[in-house]
mmCIF file of C-alpha atoms in Angstrom:
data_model
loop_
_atom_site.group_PDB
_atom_site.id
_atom_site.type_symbol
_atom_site.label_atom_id
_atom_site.label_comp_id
_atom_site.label_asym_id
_atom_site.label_seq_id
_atom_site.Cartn_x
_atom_site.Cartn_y
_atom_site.Cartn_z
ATOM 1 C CA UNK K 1343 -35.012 67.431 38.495
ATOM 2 C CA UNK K 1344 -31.833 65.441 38.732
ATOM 3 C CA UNK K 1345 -33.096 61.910 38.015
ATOM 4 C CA UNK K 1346 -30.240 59.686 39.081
ATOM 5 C CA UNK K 1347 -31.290 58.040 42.565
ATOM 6 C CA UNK K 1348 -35.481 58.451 42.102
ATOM 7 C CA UNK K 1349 -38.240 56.759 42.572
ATOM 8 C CA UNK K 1350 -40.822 56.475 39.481
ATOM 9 C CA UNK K 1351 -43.926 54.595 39.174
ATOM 10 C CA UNK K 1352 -45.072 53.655 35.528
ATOM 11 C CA UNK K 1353 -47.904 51.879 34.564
ATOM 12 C CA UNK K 1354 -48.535 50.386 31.220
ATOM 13 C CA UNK K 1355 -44.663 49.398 31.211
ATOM 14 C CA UNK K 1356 -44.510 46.079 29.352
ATOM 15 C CA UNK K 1357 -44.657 47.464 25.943
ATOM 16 C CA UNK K 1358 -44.538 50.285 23.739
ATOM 17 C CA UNK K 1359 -44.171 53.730 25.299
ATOM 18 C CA UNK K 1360 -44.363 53.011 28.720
ATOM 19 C CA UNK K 1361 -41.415 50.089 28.232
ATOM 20 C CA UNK K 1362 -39.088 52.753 26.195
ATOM 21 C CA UNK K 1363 -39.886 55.297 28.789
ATOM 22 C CA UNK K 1364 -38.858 52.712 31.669
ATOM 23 C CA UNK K 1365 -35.780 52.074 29.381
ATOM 24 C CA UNK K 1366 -34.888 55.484 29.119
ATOM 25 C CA UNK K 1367 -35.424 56.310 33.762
ATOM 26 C CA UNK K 1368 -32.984 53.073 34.001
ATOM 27 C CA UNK K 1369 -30.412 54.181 32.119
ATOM 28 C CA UNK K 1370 -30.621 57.485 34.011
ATOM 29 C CA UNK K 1371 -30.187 55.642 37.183
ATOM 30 C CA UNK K 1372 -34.232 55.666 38.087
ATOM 31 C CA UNK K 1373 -35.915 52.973 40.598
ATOM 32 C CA UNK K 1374 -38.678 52.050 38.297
ATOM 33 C CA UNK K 1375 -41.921 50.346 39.224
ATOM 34 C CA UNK K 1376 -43.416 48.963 36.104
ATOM 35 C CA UNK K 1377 -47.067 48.207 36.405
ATOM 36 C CA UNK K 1378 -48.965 45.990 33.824
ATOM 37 C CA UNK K 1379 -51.033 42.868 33.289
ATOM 38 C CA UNK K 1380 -48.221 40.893 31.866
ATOM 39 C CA UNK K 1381 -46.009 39.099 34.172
ATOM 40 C CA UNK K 1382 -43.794 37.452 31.412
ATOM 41 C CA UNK K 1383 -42.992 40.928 29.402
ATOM 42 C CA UNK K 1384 -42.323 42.426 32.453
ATOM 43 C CA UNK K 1385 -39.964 39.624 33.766
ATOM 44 C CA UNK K 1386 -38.367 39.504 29.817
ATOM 45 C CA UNK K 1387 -37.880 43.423 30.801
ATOM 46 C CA UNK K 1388 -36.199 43.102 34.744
ATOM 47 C CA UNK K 1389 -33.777 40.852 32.742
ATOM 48 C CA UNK K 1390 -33.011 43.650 30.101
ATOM 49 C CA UNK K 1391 -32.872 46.233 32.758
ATOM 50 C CA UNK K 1392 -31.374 44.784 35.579
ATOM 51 C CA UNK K 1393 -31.993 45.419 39.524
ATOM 52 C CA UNK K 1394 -33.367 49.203 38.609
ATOM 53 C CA UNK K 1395 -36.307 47.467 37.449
ATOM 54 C CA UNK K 1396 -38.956 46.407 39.482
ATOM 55 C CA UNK K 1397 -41.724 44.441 37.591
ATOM 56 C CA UNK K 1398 -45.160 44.719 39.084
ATOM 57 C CA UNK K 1399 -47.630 42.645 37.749
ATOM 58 C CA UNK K 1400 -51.394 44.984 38.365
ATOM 59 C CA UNK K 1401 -54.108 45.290 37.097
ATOM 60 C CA UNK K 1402 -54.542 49.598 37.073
ATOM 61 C CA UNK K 1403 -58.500 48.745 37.388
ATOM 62 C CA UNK K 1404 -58.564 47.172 40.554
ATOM 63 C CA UNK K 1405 -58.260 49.880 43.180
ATOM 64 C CA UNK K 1406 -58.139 47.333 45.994
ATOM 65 C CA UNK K 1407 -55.212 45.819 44.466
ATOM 66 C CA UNK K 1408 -53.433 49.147 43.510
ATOM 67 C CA UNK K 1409 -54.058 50.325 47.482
ATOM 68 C CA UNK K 1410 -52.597 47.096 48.768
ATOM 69 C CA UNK K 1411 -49.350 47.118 46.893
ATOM 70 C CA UNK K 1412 -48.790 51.460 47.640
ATOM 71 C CA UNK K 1413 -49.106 50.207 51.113
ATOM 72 C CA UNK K 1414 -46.739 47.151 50.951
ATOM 73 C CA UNK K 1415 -44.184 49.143 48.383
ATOM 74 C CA UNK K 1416 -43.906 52.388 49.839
ATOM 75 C CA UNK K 1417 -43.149 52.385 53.584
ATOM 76 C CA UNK K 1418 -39.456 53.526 53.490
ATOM 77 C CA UNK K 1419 -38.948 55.241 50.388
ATOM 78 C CA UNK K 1420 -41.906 57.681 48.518
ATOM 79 C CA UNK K 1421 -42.381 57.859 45.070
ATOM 80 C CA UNK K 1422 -40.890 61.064 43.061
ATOM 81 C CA UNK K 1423 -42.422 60.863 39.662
ATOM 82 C CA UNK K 1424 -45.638 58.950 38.477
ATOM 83 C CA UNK K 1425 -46.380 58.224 35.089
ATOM 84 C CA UNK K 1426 -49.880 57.234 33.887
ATOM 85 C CA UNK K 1427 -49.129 55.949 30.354
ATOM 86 C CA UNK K 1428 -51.496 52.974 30.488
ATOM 87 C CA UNK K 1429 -54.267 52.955 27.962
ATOM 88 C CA UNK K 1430 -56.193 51.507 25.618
ATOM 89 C CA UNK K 1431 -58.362 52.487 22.665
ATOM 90 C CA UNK K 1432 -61.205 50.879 20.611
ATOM 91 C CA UNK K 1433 -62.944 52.401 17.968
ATOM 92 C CA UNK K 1434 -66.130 52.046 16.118
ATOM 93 C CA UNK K 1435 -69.638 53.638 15.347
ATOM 94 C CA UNK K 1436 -71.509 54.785 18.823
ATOM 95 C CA UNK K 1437 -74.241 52.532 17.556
ATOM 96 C CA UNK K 1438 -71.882 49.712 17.128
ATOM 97 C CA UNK K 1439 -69.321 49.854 19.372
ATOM 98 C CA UNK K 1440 -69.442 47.479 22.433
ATOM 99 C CA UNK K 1441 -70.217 48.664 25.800
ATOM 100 C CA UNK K 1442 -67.758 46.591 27.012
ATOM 101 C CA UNK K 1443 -65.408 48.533 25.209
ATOM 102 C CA UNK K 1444 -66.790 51.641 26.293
ATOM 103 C CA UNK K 1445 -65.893 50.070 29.818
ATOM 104 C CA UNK K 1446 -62.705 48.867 29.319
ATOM 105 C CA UNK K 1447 -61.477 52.753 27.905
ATOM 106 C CA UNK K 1448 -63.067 54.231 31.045
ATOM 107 C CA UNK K 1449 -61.778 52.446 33.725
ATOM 108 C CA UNK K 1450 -58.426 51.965 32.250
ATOM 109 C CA UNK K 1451 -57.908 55.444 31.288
ATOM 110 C CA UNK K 1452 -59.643 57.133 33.788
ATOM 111 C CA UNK K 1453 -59.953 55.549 36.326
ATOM 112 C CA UNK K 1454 -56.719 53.489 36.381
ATOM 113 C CA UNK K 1455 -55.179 56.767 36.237
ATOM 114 C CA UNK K 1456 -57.032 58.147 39.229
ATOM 115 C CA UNK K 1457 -56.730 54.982 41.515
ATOM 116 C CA UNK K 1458 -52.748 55.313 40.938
ATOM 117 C CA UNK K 1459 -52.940 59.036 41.465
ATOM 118 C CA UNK K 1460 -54.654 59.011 44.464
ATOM 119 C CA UNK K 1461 -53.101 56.752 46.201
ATOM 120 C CA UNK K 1462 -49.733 57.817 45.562
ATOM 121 C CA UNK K 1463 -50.462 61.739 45.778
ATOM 122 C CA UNK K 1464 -50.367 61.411 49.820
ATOM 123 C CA UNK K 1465 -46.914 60.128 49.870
ATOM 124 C CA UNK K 1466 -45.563 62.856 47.546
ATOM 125 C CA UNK K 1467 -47.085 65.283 49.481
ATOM 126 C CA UNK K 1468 -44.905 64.010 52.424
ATOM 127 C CA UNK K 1469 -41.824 65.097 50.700
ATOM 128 C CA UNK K 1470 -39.742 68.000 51.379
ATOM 129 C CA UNK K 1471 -38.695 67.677 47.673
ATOM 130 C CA UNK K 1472 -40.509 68.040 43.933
ATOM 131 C CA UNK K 1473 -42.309 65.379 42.730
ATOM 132 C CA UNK K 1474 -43.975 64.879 39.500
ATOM 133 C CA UNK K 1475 -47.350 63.765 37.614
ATOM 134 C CA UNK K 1476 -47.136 62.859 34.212
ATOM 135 C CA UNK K 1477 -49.944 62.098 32.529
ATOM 136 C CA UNK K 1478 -49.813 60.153 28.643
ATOM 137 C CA UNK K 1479 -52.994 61.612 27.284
ATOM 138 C CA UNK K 1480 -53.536 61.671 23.402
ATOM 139 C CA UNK K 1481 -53.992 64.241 20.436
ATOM 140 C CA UNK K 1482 -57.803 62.519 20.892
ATOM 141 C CA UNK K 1483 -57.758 64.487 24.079
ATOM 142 C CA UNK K 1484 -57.305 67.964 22.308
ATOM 143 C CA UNK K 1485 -58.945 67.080 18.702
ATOM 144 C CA UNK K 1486 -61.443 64.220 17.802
ATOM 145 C CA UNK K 1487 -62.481 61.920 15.449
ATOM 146 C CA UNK K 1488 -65.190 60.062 13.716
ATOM 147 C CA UNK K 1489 -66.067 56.607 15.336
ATOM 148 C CA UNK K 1490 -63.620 57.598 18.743
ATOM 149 C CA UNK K 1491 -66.209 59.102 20.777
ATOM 150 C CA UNK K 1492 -65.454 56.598 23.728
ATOM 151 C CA UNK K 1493 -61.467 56.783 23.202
ATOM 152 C CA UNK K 1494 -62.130 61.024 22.927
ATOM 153 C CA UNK K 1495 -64.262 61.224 26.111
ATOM 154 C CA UNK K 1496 -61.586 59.082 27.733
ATOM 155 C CA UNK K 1497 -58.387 61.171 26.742
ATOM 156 C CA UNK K 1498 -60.547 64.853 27.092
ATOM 157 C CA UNK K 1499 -61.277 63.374 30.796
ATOM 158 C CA UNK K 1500 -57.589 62.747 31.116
ATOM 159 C CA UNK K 1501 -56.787 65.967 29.921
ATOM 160 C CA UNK K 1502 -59.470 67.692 32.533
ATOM 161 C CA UNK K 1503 -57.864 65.583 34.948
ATOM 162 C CA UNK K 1504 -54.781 66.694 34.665
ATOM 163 C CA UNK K 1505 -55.473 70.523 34.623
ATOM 164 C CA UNK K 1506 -57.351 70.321 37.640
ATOM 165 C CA UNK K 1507 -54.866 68.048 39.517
ATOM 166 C CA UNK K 1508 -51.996 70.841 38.717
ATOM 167 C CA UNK K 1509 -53.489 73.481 40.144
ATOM 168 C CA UNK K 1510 -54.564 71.791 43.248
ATOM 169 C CA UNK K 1511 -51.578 70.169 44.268
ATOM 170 C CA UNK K 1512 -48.874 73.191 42.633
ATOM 171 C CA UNK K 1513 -48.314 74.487 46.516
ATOM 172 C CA UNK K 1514 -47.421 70.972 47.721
ATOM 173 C CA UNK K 1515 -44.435 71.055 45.728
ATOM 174 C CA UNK K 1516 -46.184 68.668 42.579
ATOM 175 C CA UNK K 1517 -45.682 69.288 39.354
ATOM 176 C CA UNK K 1518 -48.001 67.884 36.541
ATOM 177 C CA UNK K 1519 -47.799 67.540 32.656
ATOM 178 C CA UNK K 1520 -49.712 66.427 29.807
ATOM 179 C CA UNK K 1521 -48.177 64.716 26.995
ATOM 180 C CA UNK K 1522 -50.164 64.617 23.782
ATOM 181 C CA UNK K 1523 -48.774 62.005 21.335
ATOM 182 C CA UNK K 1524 -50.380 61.597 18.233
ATOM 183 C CA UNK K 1525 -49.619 58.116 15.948
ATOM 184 C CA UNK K 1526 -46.689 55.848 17.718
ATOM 185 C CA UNK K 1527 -45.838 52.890 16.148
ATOM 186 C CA UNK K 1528 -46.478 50.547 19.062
ATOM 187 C CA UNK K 1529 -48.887 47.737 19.905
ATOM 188 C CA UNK K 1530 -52.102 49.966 20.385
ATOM 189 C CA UNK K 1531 -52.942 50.142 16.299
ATOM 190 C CA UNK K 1532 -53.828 46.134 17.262
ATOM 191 C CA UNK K 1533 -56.489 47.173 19.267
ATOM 192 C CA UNK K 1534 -56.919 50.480 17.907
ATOM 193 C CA UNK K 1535 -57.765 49.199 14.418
ATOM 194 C CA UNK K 1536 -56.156 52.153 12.806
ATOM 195 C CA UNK K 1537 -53.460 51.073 10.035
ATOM 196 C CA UNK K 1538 -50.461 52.085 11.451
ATOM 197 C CA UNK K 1539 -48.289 54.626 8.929
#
């Protein structure tokens, strides 16, 4: 795909991965949506970026909210790549660990994922040219470890999810990938509680 002149959606965008790979779409000439909680980082990051950049401040949990602003955003132009890259991850003993935890790594990387994908699946299905799914999913998704069985389940669902998706939406002209990543030195060994190395 020739990226200069599309349209991507990326959630998670105010830090880490999902800001360097919003960095790296602008300086290929992308219109990026950047999706996340905080307003401020993603202001700090329009002023970095420039007019490319448009900050979106959304909460990927609230499928009201993400239906509302697919509706408002896209009536002239559809979206030509989606990237789910926000997550988060807690980890602890099944006994000990917090449902509220448990919560917070379902619905953000699950169903964040799926509220953003299906709302924004129609609209590439309208176009007469590829569009693409990328899905940030984890080495957690292919391999586990002790005391992640909450961050696991969430990155093998994300992993299901994305097989499944491929195959049913290959003959509308989607592509969809999978990206792995094991340790990144970003923000998430904070709430991770992993040392990072």
């Amino acid at each position: 795909m020739k990226l200069k002149g599309k349209t991507a959606v990326v959630s998670g965008a105010s830090s880490g991965l999902g800001m360097a790979i919003a960095q790296a779409l602008v300086a290929k000439e992308v219109r990026v949506y950047a999706l996340a909680r905080n307003k401020e980082k993603l202001q700090k990051l329009e002023a970095d970026l420039g007019d490319l950049l448009h900050p979106v401040s959304l909460d990927i949990t609230d499928e009201a909210a993400i239906a509302a602003w697919v509706g408002e955003t896209f009536t002239d132009t559809k979206p030509d790549i989606l990237i789910n890259n926000a997550g988060v991850g807690s980890f602890g003993k099944i006994d000990e660990l917090p449902t509220s935890a448990w919560n917070a790594m379902i619905n953000t990387n699950l169903n964040g994922m799926y509220y953003l994908t299906s709302s924004l699946i129609p609209l590439m299905k309208e176009k007469d040219t590829q569009s693409y799914v990328i899905n940030i999913g984890s080495i957690l998704g292919i391999d586990t470890r002790s005391e992640g069985t909450a961050y696991c389940a969430s990155k093998f669902g994300a992993r299901g999810f994305s097989e499944a998706l491929l195959k049913e939406v290959r003959s509308d002209n989607i592509k969809v990938t999978t990206l792995h990543p094991g340790s990144i030195e970003t923000s998430f060994f904070k709430s991770s509680g992993i040392e990072k190395h």
